[in-house]
Amino acid sequence: MDELGATRDLGLTLAGGGNRTLYNLALIERWGERLWPRLAAVGGVSAGACMLALYVSGRAQAARDFWHIRRREVSRNLDPARLLRGQAIAPHGEVYRDTLLHAFDAEALARIQSAPFPVLFLAAAPPSPLPASLGTVLGFGAYKIEKGLRAGLVHPSAGRRLGFRPVIVDARSCESAEELADLILASSSTPPFTPIGRFRGEALIDGGVIDNVPAFVAETVPEVRRNLVLLSRPYPTSVLGRQGRRLYLAPTATPPCECWDYTRSDLAEATYDMGAREADHHAPILGRFLGDR
């Protein structure tokens, strides 16, 4: 038990989904006092990993404020003119990295390093001997086909069957803001929006190729007896709610912002506001799951 007498047996999983994960950031910020004393591990992938790092570090508001300023000149998500200037076709990688480096100052990094539970992020290693670029095309192509053929599928499996290997890293082991940014960017690597990731010498891509709702990650920690799994888009009611030792919660409608739209700050904030509003909607089932009186 922690100092407040709560047993740390809860896992918290954040799905990927780019800007849509702001919905889940709002949820966990609203529920923070209820969740934090119970957490035995948190796990996330892609932008879900980013939101968990911001939550644990206490720098979510600072990151959001900076992101709005840093992306202010972005008018196109994909701009071929950037190639003529020797830049990536999308500005997202630069904006994302700058935002992370701004957020994870020395105090924020120390909070993550001293977290009382594992902070686990998922990336994917392409099957050998495929180069990372070809592996990216193969992995995301298989992911989209599988999701398209199986409506309402929460946990895809095509990536593993193709030989992609899950890489799970505890963010508490990162020794600098730059290394933590590398980890999150590797977990979020979705070309052409963000480049192929590289973490500790290994080329990695978005862990969503393995599972974009990586509930299994937090459950690698033996203390986790139940898992709160937060989705970033609507799913059929048949896969939501209590499913064994997991509780799946999702937005009641499609969040306003597209995953990789860096041109509309207003829609990003509307997505966060939607999560803040729907925290009350989800509160009763969360309370039953947590055993609150």
Short mmCIF file of C-alpha atoms in Angstrom, two decimals:
data_model
loop_
_atom_site.label_atom_id
_atom_site.label_comp_id
_atom_site.label_asym_id
_atom_site.label_seq_id
_atom_site.Cartn_x
_atom_site.Cartn_y
_atom_site.Cartn_z
CA MET A 1 0.00 0.00 0.00
CA ASP A 2 1.09 3.60 -0.52
CA GLU A 3 1.09 6.37 2.03
CA LEU A 4 -2.64 6.98 1.55
CA GLY A 5 -3.52 3.36 2.25
CA ALA A 6 -4.52 2.47 -1.32
CA THR A 7 -3.21 -0.75 -2.83
CA ARG A 8 -1.15 -0.21 -5.97
CA ASP A 9 -2.69 -2.85 -8.22
CA LEU A 10 -4.03 -0.75 -11.12
CA GLY A 11 -2.63 -0.59 -14.61
CA LEU A 12 -3.35 2.39 -16.83
CA THR A 13 -3.15 1.99 -20.61
CA LEU A 14 -3.38 4.80 -23.16
CA ALA A 15 -3.99 3.93 -26.79
CA GLY A 16 -2.27 5.77 -29.59
CA GLY A 17 -4.15 8.12 -31.86
CA GLY A 18 -2.17 11.32 -32.35
CA ASN A 19 -4.02 14.45 -31.30
CA ARG A 20 -7.05 12.39 -30.31
CA THR A 21 -5.13 11.25 -27.24
CA LEU A 22 -5.69 14.71 -25.79
CA TYR A 23 -9.12 13.31 -24.94
CA ASN A 24 -7.49 10.77 -22.64
CA LEU A 25 -5.07 13.29 -21.18
CA ALA A 26 -8.09 15.26 -19.99
CA LEU A 27 -9.61 12.13 -18.45
CA ILE A 28 -6.56 11.15 -16.43
CA GLU A 29 -5.98 14.72 -15.29
CA ARG A 30 -9.56 14.89 -14.01
CA TRP A 31 -9.24 11.50 -12.30
CA GLY A 32 -5.69 12.00 -11.08
CA GLU A 33 -6.39 11.93 -7.35
CA ARG A 34 -8.33 8.68 -7.71
CA LEU A 35 -5.84 6.96 -10.00
CA TRP A 36 -2.37 7.95 -8.78
CA PRO A 37 -2.39 6.18 -5.38
CA ARG A 38 -3.62 2.97 -7.06
CA LEU A 39 -1.23 2.81 -10.01
CA ALA A 40 1.11 -0.16 -10.23
CA ALA A 41 2.16 0.54 -13.83
CA VAL A 42 1.25 2.70 -16.79
CA GLY A 43 1.69 1.72 -20.43
CA GLY A 44 1.22 3.58 -23.66
CA VAL A 45 2.11 3.77 -27.31
CA SER A 46 2.70 6.61 -29.75
CA ALA A 47 0.94 9.81 -28.65
CA GLY A 48 -0.56 7.84 -25.76
CA ALA A 49 2.99 7.37 -24.47
CA CYS A 50 3.54 11.10 -24.82
CA MET A 51 0.42 11.90 -22.80
CA LEU A 52 1.45 9.51 -20.04
CA ALA A 53 4.89 11.13 -19.84
CA LEU A 54 3.29 14.57 -19.60
CA TYR A 55 0.88 13.35 -16.93
CA VAL A 56 3.57 11.74 -14.79
CA SER A 57 5.92 14.72 -15.18
CA GLY A 58 3.25 17.30 -14.40
CA ARG A 59 4.11 19.23 -17.56
CA ALA A 60 1.00 18.67 -19.68
CA GLN A 61 -0.20 22.27 -19.59
CA ALA A 62 3.27 23.63 -20.36
CA ALA A 63 3.57 21.27 -23.32
CA ARG A 64 0.15 22.18 -24.68
CA ASP A 65 0.90 25.89 -24.41
CA PHE A 66 4.23 25.48 -26.19
CA TRP A 67 2.78 23.25 -28.92
CA HIS A 68 0.18 25.86 -29.82
CA ILE A 69 2.91 28.47 -30.27
CA ARG A 70 5.41 26.17 -32.01
CA ARG A 71 2.93 24.96 -34.64
CA ARG A 72 1.47 28.42 -35.28
CA GLU A 73 3.12 28.77 -38.70
CA VAL A 74 2.02 25.29 -39.85
CA SER A 75 -0.60 25.74 -42.58
CA ARG A 76 -0.20 22.38 -44.34
CA ASN A 77 0.35 18.96 -42.78
CA LEU A 78 2.13 17.70 -45.88
CA ASP A 79 3.97 20.37 -47.86
CA PRO A 80 6.05 19.30 -50.91
CA ALA A 81 7.71 22.73 -50.92
CA ARG A 82 9.59 21.70 -47.79
CA LEU A 83 11.42 19.05 -49.82
CA LEU A 84 12.89 21.78 -52.02
CA ARG A 85 14.36 23.34 -48.89
CA GLY A 86 15.93 20.04 -47.81
CA GLN A 87 13.32 19.46 -45.10
CA ALA A 88 10.97 16.60 -44.36
CA ILE A 89 7.66 16.85 -46.19
CA ALA A 90 5.85 17.18 -42.85
CA PRO A 91 6.79 19.54 -40.00
CA HIS A 92 5.46 17.23 -37.31
CA GLY A 93 8.72 15.60 -36.27
CA GLU A 94 10.39 18.94 -35.56
CA VAL A 95 7.39 20.39 -33.72
CA TYR A 96 6.91 17.19 -31.71
CA ARG A 97 10.57 16.99 -30.64
CA ASP A 98 10.77 20.67 -29.72
CA THR A 99 7.61 20.32 -27.62
CA LEU A 100 9.00 17.32 -25.77
CA LEU A 101 12.32 18.99 -25.06
CA HIS A 102 10.51 22.05 -23.75
CA ALA A 103 8.29 19.92 -21.51
CA PHE A 104 10.95 17.71 -19.97
CA ASP A 105 13.06 20.17 -18.04
CA ALA A 106 15.27 18.87 -15.22
CA GLU A 107 12.44 18.86 -12.68
CA ALA A 108 10.03 17.08 -15.02
CA LEU A 109 12.63 14.45 -15.93
CA ALA A 110 13.30 13.86 -12.24
CA ARG A 111 9.59 13.28 -11.61
CA ILE A 112 9.49 10.59 -14.27
CA GLN A 113 12.70 8.97 -13.07
CA SER A 114 11.35 8.81 -9.50
CA ALA A 115 7.82 7.64 -10.36
CA PRO A 116 6.62 4.98 -7.89
CA PHE A 117 5.59 2.65 -10.71
CA PRO A 118 6.94 1.60 -14.13
CA VAL A 119 6.25 4.03 -17.00
CA LEU A 120 6.29 1.65 -19.96
CA PHE A 121 6.29 2.68 -23.61
CA LEU A 122 5.91 0.39 -26.62
CA ALA A 123 7.77 0.68 -29.92
CA ALA A 124 8.22 -1.87 -32.70
CA ALA A 125 11.36 -3.30 -34.27
CA PRO A 126 10.90 -4.28 -37.95
CA PRO A 127 11.56 -7.91 -38.83
CA SER A 128 15.17 -8.61 -39.80
CA PRO A 129 16.59 -8.15 -42.39
CA LEU A 130 14.03 -5.62 -43.64
CA PRO A 131 15.18 -2.00 -43.56
CA ALA A 132 13.10 0.16 -41.26
CA SER A 133 11.61 2.12 -44.18
CA LEU A 134 10.27 -1.01 -45.90
CA GLY A 135 9.19 -2.44 -42.56
CA THR A 136 7.17 0.68 -41.90
CA VAL A 137 5.24 0.32 -45.15
CA LEU A 138 4.65 -3.38 -44.52
CA GLY A 139 3.64 -2.92 -40.89
CA PHE A 140 1.22 -0.06 -41.32
CA GLY A 141 -0.24 -1.58 -44.46
CA ALA A 142 -1.01 -4.80 -42.60
CA TYR A 143 -2.41 -2.85 -39.66
CA LYS A 144 -4.83 -0.89 -41.85
CA ILE A 145 -5.95 -3.98 -43.76
CA GLU A 146 -6.60 -5.93 -40.57
CA LYS A 147 -8.52 -3.07 -38.94
CA GLY A 148 -10.50 -2.55 -42.15
CA LEU A 149 -11.50 -6.20 -42.43
CA ARG A 150 -12.47 -6.61 -38.77
CA ALA A 151 -14.76 -3.82 -37.68
CA GLY A 152 -14.43 -3.02 -33.99
CA LEU A 153 -11.14 -4.88 -33.60
CA VAL A 154 -9.35 -3.50 -30.55
CA HIS A 155 -6.13 -5.53 -30.49
CA PRO A 156 -4.64 -6.28 -33.94
CA SER A 157 -2.21 -9.17 -34.34
CA ALA A 158 -0.94 -8.90 -37.94
CA GLY A 159 2.25 -7.08 -36.91
CA ARG A 160 3.43 -9.87 -34.64
CA ARG A 161 2.57 -12.50 -37.25
CA LEU A 162 4.71 -10.63 -39.77
CA GLY A 163 7.67 -10.69 -37.39
CA PHE A 164 7.58 -7.24 -35.82
CA ARG A 165 9.08 -7.37 -32.35
CA PRO A 166 7.69 -5.40 -29.40
CA VAL A 167 10.23 -3.17 -27.67
CA ILE A 168 9.07 -2.09 -24.21
CA VAL A 169 11.12 0.51 -22.35
CA ASP A 170 10.60 1.94 -18.88
CA ALA A 171 10.85 5.71 -19.33
CA ARG A 172 12.31 5.95 -15.82
CA SER A 173 15.56 4.59 -17.30
CA CYS A 174 16.01 7.61 -19.59
CA GLU A 175 18.95 9.72 -18.46
CA SER A 176 18.17 12.96 -20.30
CA ALA A 177 15.34 14.87 -21.90
CA GLU A 178 16.86 14.07 -25.28
CA GLU A 179 16.79 10.34 -24.60
CA LEU A 180 13.20 10.51 -23.34
CA ALA A 181 12.21 12.45 -26.47
CA ASP A 182 13.94 9.80 -28.61
CA LEU A 183 11.92 7.08 -26.88
CA ILE A 184 8.58 8.82 -27.36
CA LEU A 185 9.37 9.71 -30.97
CA ALA A 186 10.36 6.10 -31.67
CA SER A 187 7.08 4.90 -30.18
CA SER A 188 5.33 7.52 -32.38
CA SER A 189 7.26 6.93 -35.61
CA THR A 190 4.69 7.13 -38.41
CA PRO A 191 6.30 8.33 -41.65
CA PRO A 192 5.77 10.64 -43.48
CA PHE A 193 4.52 12.64 -40.49
CA THR A 194 7.37 11.69 -38.16
CA PRO A 195 10.68 10.08 -39.15
CA ILE A 196 11.91 6.56 -38.46
CA GLY A 197 12.68 6.45 -34.76
CA ARG A 198 16.05 5.67 -33.29
CA PHE A 199 16.50 4.78 -29.64
CA ARG A 200 19.75 3.56 -28.11
CA GLY A 201 21.09 2.70 -31.54
CA GLU A 202 18.06 0.71 -32.76
CA ALA A 203 15.75 1.76 -35.60
CA LEU A 204 12.16 1.58 -34.35
CA ILE A 205 8.68 2.49 -35.54
CA ASP A 206 5.33 3.21 -33.94
CA GLY A 207 4.41 0.48 -31.49
CA GLY A 208 0.87 0.56 -32.83
CA VAL A 209 2.11 -1.91 -35.44
CA ILE A 210 2.18 -4.39 -32.55
CA ASP A 211 -0.94 -3.11 -30.78
CA ASN A 212 -2.36 0.41 -30.81
CA VAL A 213 -4.17 -0.39 -27.55
CA PRO A 214 -1.29 -2.08 -25.71
CA ALA A 215 -3.01 -3.29 -22.56
CA PHE A 216 -0.52 -6.15 -22.35
CA VAL A 217 2.33 -3.73 -21.61
CA ALA A 218 1.21 -2.66 -18.12
CA GLU A 219 0.19 -6.25 -17.43
CA THR A 220 3.81 -7.39 -17.69
CA VAL A 221 4.13 -5.93 -14.17
CA PRO A 222 3.10 -8.66 -11.68
CA GLU A 223 1.46 -6.19 -9.28
CA VAL A 224 -1.14 -5.19 -11.89
CA ARG A 225 -4.39 -6.97 -11.07
CA ARG A 226 -6.75 -4.74 -13.12
CA ASN A 227 -6.23 -2.40 -16.05
CA LEU A 228 -7.98 0.82 -17.04
CA VAL A 229 -7.71 0.99 -20.84
CA LEU A 230 -8.47 4.35 -22.48
CA LEU A 231 -9.25 4.38 -26.20
CA SER A 232 -8.94 7.41 -28.45
CA ARG A 233 -11.89 6.84 -30.79
CA PRO A 234 -15.37 5.29 -30.53
CA TYR A 235 -15.75 1.50 -30.56
CA PRO A 236 -18.79 -0.79 -30.56
CA THR A 237 -20.37 -1.12 -27.14
CA SER A 238 -19.74 -4.87 -27.26
CA VAL A 239 -16.01 -4.33 -26.71
CA LEU A 240 -16.34 -1.55 -24.13
CA GLY A 241 -16.90 -1.62 -20.39
CA ARG A 242 -15.66 -4.36 -18.10
CA GLN A 243 -13.91 -7.12 -20.03
CA GLY A 244 -12.38 -9.51 -17.51
CA ARG A 245 -9.85 -7.60 -15.46
CA ARG A 246 -9.84 -4.69 -17.92
CA LEU A 247 -12.13 -1.68 -18.19
CA TYR A 248 -12.30 -0.21 -21.69
CA LEU A 249 -13.51 3.39 -22.01
CA ALA A 250 -13.84 5.34 -25.25
CA PRO A 251 -15.08 8.70 -26.53
CA THR A 252 -18.83 8.74 -27.09
CA ALA A 253 -18.30 10.33 -30.52
CA THR A 254 -15.38 10.91 -32.87
CA PRO A 255 -13.06 13.53 -31.32
CA PRO A 256 -12.91 16.82 -33.25
CA CYS A 257 -9.23 16.70 -34.19
CA GLU A 258 -7.63 14.40 -36.77
CA CYS A 259 -4.68 12.32 -35.59
CA TRP A 260 -1.93 14.29 -37.30
CA ASP A 261 -3.57 17.64 -37.95
CA TYR A 262 -1.10 20.29 -36.79
CA THR A 263 -2.96 23.11 -38.56
CA ARG A 264 -5.89 23.49 -36.14
CA SER A 265 -5.12 24.36 -32.53
CA ASP A 266 -8.80 24.97 -31.94
CA LEU A 267 -9.73 21.39 -32.81
CA ALA A 268 -6.94 20.03 -30.62
CA GLU A 269 -8.26 22.04 -27.69
CA ALA A 270 -11.82 20.96 -28.49
CA THR A 271 -10.64 17.34 -28.24
CA TYR A 272 -9.14 18.00 -24.81
CA ASP A 273 -12.34 19.77 -23.73
CA MET A 274 -14.40 16.81 -24.90
CA GLY A 275 -12.40 14.53 -22.61
CA ALA A 276 -12.84 16.94 -19.70
CA ARG A 277 -16.61 16.92 -20.21
CA GLU A 278 -16.85 13.16 -20.63
CA ALA A 279 -14.87 12.44 -17.47
CA ASP A 280 -18.15 12.81 -15.58
CA HIS A 281 -19.93 10.56 -18.08
CA HIS A 282 -17.45 7.73 -17.46
CA ALA A 283 -17.13 8.36 -13.72
CA PRO A 284 -19.82 5.90 -12.49
CA ILE A 285 -18.39 2.85 -14.26
CA LEU A 286 -14.87 3.90 -13.26
CA GLY A 287 -15.98 4.14 -9.64
CA ARG A 288 -17.40 0.62 -9.74
CA PHE A 289 -14.21 -0.67 -11.32
CA LEU A 290 -12.04 0.99 -8.69
CA GLY A 291 -14.33 -0.12 -5.87
CA ASP A 292 -15.02 3.45 -4.68
CA ARG A 293 -17.94 3.85 -2.34
#
